XYZ file of C-alpha atoms in Angstrom:
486
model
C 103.664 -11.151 -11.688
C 103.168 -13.177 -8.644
C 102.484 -17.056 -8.565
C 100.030 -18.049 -5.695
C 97.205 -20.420 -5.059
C 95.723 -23.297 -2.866
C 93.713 -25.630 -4.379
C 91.956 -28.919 -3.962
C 88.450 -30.872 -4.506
C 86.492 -31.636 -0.958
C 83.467 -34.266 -0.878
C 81.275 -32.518 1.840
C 79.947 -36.322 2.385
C 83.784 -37.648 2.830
C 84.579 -38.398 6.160
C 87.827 -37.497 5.683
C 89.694 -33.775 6.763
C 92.363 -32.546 4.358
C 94.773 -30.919 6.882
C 97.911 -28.546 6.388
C 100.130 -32.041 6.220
C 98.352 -33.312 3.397
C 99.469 -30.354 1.274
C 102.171 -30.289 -1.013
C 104.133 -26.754 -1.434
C 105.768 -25.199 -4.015
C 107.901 -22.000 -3.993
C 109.800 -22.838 -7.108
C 108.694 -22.440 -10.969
C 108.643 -26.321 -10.898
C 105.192 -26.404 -12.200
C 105.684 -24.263 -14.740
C 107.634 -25.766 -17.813
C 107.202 -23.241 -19.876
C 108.889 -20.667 -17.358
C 112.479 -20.342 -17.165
C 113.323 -22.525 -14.241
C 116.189 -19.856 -12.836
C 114.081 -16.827 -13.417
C 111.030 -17.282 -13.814
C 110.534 -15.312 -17.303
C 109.234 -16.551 -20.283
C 112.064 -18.072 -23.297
C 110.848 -15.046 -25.543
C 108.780 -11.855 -25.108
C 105.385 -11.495 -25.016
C 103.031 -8.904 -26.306
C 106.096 -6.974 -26.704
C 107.224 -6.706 -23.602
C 109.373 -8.942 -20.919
C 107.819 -10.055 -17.805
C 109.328 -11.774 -14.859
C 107.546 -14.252 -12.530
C 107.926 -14.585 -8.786
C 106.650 -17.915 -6.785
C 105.212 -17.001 -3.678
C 103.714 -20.260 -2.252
C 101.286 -22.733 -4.241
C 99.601 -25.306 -1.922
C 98.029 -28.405 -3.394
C 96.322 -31.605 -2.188
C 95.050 -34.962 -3.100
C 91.249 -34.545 -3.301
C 89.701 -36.011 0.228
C 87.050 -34.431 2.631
C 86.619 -30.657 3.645
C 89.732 -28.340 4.526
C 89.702 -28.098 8.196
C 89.432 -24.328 8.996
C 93.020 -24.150 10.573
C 95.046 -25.990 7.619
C 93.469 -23.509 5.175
C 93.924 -20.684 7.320
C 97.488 -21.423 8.026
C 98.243 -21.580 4.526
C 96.105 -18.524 3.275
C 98.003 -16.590 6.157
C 101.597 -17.698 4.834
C 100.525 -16.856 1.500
C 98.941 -13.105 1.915
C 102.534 -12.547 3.978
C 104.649 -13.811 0.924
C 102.814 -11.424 -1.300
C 103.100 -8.408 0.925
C 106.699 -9.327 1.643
C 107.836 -9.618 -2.248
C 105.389 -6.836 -3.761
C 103.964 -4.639 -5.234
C 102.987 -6.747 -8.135
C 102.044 -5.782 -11.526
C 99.264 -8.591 -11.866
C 98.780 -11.648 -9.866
C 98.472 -15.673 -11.642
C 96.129 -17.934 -8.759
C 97.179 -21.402 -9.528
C 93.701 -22.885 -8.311
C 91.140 -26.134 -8.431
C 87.870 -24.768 -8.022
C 86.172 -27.234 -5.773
C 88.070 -26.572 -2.408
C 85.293 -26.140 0.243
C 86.884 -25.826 3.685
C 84.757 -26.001 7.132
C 82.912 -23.111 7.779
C 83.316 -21.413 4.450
C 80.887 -21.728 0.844
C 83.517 -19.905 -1.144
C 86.897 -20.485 -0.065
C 88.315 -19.439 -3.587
C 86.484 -16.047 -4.311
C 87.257 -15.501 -0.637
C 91.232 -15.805 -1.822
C 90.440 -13.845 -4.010
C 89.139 -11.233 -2.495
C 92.199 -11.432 0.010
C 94.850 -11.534 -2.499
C 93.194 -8.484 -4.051
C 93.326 -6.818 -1.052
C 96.807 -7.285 -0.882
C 97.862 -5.949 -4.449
C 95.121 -3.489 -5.412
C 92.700 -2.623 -7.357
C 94.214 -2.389 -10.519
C 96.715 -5.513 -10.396
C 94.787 -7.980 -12.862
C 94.123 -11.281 -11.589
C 93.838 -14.241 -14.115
C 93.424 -17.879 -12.734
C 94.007 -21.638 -14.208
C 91.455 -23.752 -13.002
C 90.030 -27.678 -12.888
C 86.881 -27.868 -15.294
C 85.538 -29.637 -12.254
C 85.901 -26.531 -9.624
C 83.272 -24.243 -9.495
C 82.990 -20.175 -10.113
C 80.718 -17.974 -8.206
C 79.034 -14.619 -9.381
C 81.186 -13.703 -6.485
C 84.778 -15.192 -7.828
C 83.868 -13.942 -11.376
C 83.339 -10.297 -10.324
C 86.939 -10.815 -8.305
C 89.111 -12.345 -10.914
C 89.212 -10.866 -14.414
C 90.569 -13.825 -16.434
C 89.841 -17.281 -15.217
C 90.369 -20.037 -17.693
C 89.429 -23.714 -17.084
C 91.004 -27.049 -18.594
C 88.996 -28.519 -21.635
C 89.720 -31.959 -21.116
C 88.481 -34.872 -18.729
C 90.286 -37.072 -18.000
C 92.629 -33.789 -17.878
C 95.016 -33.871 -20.059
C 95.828 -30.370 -20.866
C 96.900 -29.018 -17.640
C 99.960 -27.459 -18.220
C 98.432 -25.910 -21.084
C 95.995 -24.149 -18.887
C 98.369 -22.723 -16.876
C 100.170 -21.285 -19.617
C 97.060 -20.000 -21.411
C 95.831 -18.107 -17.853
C 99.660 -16.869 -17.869
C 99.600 -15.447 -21.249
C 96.574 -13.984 -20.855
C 97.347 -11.929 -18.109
C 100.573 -10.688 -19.451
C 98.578 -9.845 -23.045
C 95.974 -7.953 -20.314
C 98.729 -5.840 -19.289
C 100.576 -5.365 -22.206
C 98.081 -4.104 -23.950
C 96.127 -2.013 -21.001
C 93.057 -4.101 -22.227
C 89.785 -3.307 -20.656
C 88.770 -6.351 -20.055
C 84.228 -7.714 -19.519
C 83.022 -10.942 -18.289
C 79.717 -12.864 -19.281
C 78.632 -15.061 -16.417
C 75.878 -17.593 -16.032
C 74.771 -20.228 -13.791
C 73.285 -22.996 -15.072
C 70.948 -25.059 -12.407
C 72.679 -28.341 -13.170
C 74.459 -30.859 -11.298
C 76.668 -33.829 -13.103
C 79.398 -35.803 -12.109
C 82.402 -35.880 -13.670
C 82.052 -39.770 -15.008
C 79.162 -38.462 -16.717
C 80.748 -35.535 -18.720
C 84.151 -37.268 -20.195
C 85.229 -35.106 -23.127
C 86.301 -38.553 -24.392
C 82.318 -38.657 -25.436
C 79.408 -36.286 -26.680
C 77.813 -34.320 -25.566
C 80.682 -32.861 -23.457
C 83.490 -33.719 -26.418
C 81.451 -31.448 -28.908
C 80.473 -28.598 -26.394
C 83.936 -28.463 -25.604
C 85.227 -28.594 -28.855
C 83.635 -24.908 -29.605
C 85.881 -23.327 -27.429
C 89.176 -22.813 -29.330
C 86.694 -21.331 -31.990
C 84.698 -18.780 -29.345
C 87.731 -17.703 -28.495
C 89.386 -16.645 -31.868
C 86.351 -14.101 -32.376
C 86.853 -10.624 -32.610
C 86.294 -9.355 -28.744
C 87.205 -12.868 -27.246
C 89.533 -14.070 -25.168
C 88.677 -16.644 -23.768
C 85.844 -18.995 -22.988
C 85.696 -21.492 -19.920
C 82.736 -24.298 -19.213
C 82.817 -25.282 -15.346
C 81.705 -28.486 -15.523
C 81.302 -28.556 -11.474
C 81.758 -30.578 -8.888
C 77.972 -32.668 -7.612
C 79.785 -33.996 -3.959
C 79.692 -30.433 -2.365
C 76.867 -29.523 -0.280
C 77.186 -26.118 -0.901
C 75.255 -23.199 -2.555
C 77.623 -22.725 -5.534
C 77.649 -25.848 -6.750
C 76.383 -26.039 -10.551
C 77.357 -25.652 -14.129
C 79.161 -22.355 -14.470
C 80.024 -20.482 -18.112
C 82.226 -17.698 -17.914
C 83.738 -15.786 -21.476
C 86.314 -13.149 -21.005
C 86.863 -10.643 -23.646
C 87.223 -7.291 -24.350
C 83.383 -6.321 -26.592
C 80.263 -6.839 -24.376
C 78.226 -8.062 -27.128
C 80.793 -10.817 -27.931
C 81.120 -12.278 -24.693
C 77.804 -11.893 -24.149
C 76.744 -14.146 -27.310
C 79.597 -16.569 -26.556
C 78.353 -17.667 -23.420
C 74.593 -17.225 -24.377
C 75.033 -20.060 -27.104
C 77.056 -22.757 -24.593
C 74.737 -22.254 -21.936
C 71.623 -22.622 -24.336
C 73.972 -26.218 -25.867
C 74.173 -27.119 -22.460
C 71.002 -27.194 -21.194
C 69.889 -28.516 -24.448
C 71.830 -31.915 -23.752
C 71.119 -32.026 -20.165
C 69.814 -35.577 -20.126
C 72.073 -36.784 -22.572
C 75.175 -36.916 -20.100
C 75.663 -40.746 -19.742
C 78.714 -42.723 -18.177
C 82.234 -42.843 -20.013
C 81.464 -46.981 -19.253
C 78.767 -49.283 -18.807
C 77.404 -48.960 -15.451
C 75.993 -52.019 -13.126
C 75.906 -52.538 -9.416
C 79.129 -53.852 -7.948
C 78.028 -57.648 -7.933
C 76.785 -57.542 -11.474
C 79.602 -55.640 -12.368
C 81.591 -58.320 -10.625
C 80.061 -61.309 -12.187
C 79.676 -59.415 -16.021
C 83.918 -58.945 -15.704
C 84.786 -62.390 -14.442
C 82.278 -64.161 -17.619
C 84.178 -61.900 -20.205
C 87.068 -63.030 -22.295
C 88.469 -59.495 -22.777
C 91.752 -59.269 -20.274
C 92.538 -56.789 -18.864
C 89.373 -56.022 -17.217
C 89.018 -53.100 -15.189
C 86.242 -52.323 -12.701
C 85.827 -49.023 -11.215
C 84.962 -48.621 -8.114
C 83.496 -45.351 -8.174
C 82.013 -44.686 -4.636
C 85.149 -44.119 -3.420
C 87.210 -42.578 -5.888
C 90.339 -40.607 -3.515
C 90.805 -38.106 -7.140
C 87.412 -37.274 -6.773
C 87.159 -36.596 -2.838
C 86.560 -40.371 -1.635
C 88.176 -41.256 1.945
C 89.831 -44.292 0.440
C 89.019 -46.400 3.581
C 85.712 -48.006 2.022
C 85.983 -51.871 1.470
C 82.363 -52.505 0.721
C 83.839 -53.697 -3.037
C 86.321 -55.640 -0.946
C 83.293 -57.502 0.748
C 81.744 -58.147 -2.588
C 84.761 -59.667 -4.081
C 85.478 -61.690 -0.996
C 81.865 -62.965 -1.155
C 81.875 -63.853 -4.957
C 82.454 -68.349 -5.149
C 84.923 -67.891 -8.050
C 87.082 -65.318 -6.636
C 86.593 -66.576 -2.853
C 87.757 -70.789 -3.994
C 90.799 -69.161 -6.438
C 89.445 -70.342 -8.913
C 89.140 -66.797 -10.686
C 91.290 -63.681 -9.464
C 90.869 -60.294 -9.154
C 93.074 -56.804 -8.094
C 91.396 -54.738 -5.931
C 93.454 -51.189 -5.359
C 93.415 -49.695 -3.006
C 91.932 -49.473 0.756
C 94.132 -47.319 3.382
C 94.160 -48.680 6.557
C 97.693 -48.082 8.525
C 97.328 -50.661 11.128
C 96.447 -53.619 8.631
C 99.421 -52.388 6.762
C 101.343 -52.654 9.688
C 100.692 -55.985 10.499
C 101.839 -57.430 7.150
C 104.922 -55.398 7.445
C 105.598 -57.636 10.459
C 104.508 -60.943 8.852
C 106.378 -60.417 5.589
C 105.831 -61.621 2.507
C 104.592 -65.165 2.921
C 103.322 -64.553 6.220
C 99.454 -65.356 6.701
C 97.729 -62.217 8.237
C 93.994 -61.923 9.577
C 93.233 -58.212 9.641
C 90.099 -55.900 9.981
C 90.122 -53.294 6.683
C 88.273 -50.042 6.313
C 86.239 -47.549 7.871
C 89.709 -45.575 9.215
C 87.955 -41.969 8.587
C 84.171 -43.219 8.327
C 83.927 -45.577 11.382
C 82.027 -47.708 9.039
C 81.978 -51.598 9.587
C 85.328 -52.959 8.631
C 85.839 -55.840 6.583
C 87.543 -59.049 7.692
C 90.456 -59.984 5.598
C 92.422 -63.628 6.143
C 95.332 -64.500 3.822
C 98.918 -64.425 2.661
C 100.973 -61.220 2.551
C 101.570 -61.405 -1.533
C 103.597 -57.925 -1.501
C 105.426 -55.059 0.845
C 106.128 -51.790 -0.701
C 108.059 -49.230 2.191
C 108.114 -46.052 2.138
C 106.190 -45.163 -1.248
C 106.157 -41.269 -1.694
C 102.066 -41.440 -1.364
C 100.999 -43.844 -0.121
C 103.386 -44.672 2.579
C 103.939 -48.306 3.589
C 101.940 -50.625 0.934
C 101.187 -54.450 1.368
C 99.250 -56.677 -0.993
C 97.175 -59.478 1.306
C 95.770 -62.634 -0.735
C 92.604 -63.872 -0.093
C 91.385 -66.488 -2.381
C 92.251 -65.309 -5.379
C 91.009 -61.831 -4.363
C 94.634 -59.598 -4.034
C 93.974 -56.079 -1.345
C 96.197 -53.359 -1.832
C 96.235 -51.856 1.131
C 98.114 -48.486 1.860
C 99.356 -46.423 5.030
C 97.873 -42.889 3.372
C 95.330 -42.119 0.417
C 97.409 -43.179 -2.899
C 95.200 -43.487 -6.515
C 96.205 -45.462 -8.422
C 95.991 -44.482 -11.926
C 99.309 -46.013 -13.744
C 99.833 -49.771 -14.859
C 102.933 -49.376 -13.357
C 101.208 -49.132 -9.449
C 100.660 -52.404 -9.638
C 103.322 -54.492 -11.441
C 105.488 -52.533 -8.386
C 103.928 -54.730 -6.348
C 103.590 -57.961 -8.642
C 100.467 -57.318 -9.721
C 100.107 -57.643 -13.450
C 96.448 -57.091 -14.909
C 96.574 -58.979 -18.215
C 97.103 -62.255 -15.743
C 93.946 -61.463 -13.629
C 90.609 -61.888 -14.335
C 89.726 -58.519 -13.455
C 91.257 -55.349 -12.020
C 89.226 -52.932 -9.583
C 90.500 -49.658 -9.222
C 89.212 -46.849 -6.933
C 88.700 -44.701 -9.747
C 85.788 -42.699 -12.170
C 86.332 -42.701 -15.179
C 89.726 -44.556 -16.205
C 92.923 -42.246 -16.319
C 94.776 -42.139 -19.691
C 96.958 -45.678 -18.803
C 94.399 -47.588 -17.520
C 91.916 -46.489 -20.414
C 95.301 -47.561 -23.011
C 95.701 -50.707 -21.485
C 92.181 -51.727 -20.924
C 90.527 -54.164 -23.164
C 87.223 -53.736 -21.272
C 85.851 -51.871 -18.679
C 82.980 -50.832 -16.460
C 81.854 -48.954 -13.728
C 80.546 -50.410 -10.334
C 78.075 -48.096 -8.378
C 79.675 -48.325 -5.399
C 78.667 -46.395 -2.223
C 81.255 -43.770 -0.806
C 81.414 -39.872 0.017
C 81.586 -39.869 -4.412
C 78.674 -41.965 -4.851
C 77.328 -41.264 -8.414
C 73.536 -42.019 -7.073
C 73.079 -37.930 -6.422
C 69.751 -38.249 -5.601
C 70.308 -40.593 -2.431
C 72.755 -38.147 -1.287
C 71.779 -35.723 1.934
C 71.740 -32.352 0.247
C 70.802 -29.350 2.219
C 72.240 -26.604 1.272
C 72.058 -26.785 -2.896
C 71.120 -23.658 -5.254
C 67.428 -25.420 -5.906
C 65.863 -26.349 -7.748
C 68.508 -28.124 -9.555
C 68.641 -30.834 -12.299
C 68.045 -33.607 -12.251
C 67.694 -33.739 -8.569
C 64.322 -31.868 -8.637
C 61.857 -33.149 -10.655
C 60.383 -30.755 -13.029
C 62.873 -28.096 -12.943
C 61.349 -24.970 -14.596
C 63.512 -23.000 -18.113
C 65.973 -21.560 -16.265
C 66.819 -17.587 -17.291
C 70.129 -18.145 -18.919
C 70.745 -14.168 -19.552
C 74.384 -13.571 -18.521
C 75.683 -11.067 -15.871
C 77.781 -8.931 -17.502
C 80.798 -8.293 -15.100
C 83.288 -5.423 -15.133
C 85.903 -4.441 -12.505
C 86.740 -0.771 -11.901
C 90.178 0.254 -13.573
């Protein structure tokens, strides 16, 4: 079986390019714990029979702005050669995301796909793990005859999904199965902060899949969730059941698509939600520490340019933070030439710097104060440096870095029980952040991930779509029943 795949999640309304640097590569079985690391086969048989794994090249980014068309053709190109160099292959695992939009193309993944399945054949199954947030086309499902998505958001259960596409395609080919897909598109856009399995009605939708898929002529059934910051045709709610009886997978993905629209208003935030100065002032009157503030707009996990300091401005601007008498962590802005200049001040040094708008060219925002922090060399985020304004503390980064662990911060003395609030580029907060938070809330920030949809400049949407359209009409939700040729 071959391992392959590129993957990331593009904002089309991100300034920022994701180019072949910003890639990470794998050819190794490092990814795959449940792979022997030296071989690449599994610590027991299964279905019977033994079955060896060979890396060919994984690619994987930090969500940010489109692909540019010569970073994902590069890779694509270095890929389809390590595949025809190391075949023929039995079956083929794509190790993807699901929201990857690249310039000049609406379906980068089904048109991997399609490539890869030029390279091994027609009959070489193809099974794929996936991001609930990516997004499958009737194109991708007729390509790829098991796809499986995570079932968790904030995702906790990815190495799980790997495994489970893995195992799938090995019981495929075990057992010669001849294998259907049910299909449907549902017209519906959501952000992710509004479909946290951590609440209903995504945690009970979700919770019906282990069950779907232990019926008689199931194997498995996937919700895509989607992804709302891609101006692009294929962006919706996607339900996909894989089995091996047409009726089953029919019904399977008959009844989550009818639960889904169902609930279609009931989709709320993980958090309260205010605008960034009432979000501001509700934190700083609360007694609860820590405090954490998302600033959504420009969320870098979600496809945010990280350069936005609008929130900045607001802290700046708010009497109790600006005098010291309150303080606040604000993580994280990159802007390399800010950086630069507290590198060369040190800590202690006073600094008076211009931050934001590296990729966007928007306004930057004028920042006087003390260098509180240098970090060099972080494996992100490059050179970091903490500036204190008030009591308002920048992090401030040479390249995108989220910043999703407690830890990110004490690193750079930073401590958020001993701060009157924390602000975090961020959605919905990551499994640390949510531990250690005693409140929280989201700020509706503006940003290439702002969670106001409707002020966004679609084009180029599937419409009409909810609940961008206003009256959208009952959608047909019959599935497409989808069978490869054997």
């Amino acid at each position: 079986m071959a391992i392959c795949g590129i993957g990331t999640e593009s904002s089309t309304f991100s300034a920022h390019r994701t180019g072949y640097r910003d890639f990470t590569l794998w050819h190794d079985f490092s990814r795959y714990p449940f792979l022997c690391q030296d071989s690449g086969r599994w610590p027991e048989e299964v279905a019977g029979v033994r079955v060896e794994f060979v890396p060919i090249l994984v690619a994987r980014a930090l969500p940010g702005g489109q692909v540019t068309r010569e970073a994902y053709e590069r890779l694509e190109s270095e890929l389809l050669a390590g595949l025809r160099a190391a075949g023929p292959f039995d079956g083929v695992y794509l190790d993807l995301h699901g929201a990857m939009h690249v310039e000049g193309r609406d379906d980068a993944e089904a048109a991997l796909a399609a490539a890869v399945r030029d390279v091994v054949g027609p009959r070489a199954p193809i099974a794929a793990s996936m991001d609930l947030h990516g997004q499958v086309s009737r194109r991708f499902a007729e390509l790829v005859d098991l796809p499986t998505a995570y079932r968790t958001a904030p995702h906790v259960d990815v190495e799980e999904t790997r495994e489970r596409a893995c195992r799938l395609l090995v019981r495929a080919l075990a057992e010669d199965l001849d294998v259907v897909r049910s299909w449907v598109r549902l017209p519906l856009l959501l952000p992710g902060e509004r479909t946290s399995t951590r609440l209903d009605p995504a945690a009970a939708i979700y919770a019906r899949l282990p069950e779907i898929e232990r019926r008689p002529g199931v194997l498995d059934a996937s919700i895509w969730i989607g992804y709302a910051w891609a101006d692009a045709p294929r962006s919706s709610v996607n339900i996909l059941t894989t089995g091996t009886c047409p009726e089953a997978v029919t019904a399977a993905t008959t009844e989550l698509a009818g639960a889904l629209w169902r609930s279609r208003d009931d989709f709320a935030f993980a958090m309260p939600a205010l605008p960034p100065r009432a979000a501001i002032e509700q934190a700083l009157s609360s007694p609860h520490r820590p405090y954490f503030i998302s600033d959504s707009g420009d969320n870098p996990t979600a496809g945010g340019s990280g350069d936005a300091a609008f929130f900045l401005s607001d802290l700046l601007s708010a009497p109790a933070l600006a005098g010291g008498g309150k303080s606040a962590i604000w993580a994280s802005c990159v802007d390399p030439a800010a950086v630069a200049a507290c590198v060369a001040a040190g800590v202690g040094g006073e600094v008076s710097v211009r931050v934001g708008g590296v990729y966007s060219g928007d306004p930057p925002v004028h920042l006087k104060g003390t260098v509180h922090a240098v970090r060099p060399a972080d494996p992100v985020g490059g050179d970091l440096a903490v500036v204190r304004a008030g009591g308002v503390h920048a992090v401030l980064t040479t390249r995108r870095k989220p910043y999703h662990l407690v830890q990110d911060l004490t690193d750079l003395d930073l401590d958020p029980w001993r701060h009157d609030l924390t602000a975090i580029k961020i959605g919905y907060l990551e499994p640390d952040l949510h531990r250690a938070a005693a409140a929280s809330i989201l700020a509706l920030t503006p940003g290439g991930v702002s969670q106001d949809l409707p002020a966004l400049p679609y084009t180029r949407l599937t419409r009409p779509i909810h609940p961008l359209d206003p009256a959208v009409p009952a959608p047909d939700l019959t599935p497409a029943l989808l069978k490869r040729p054997r």
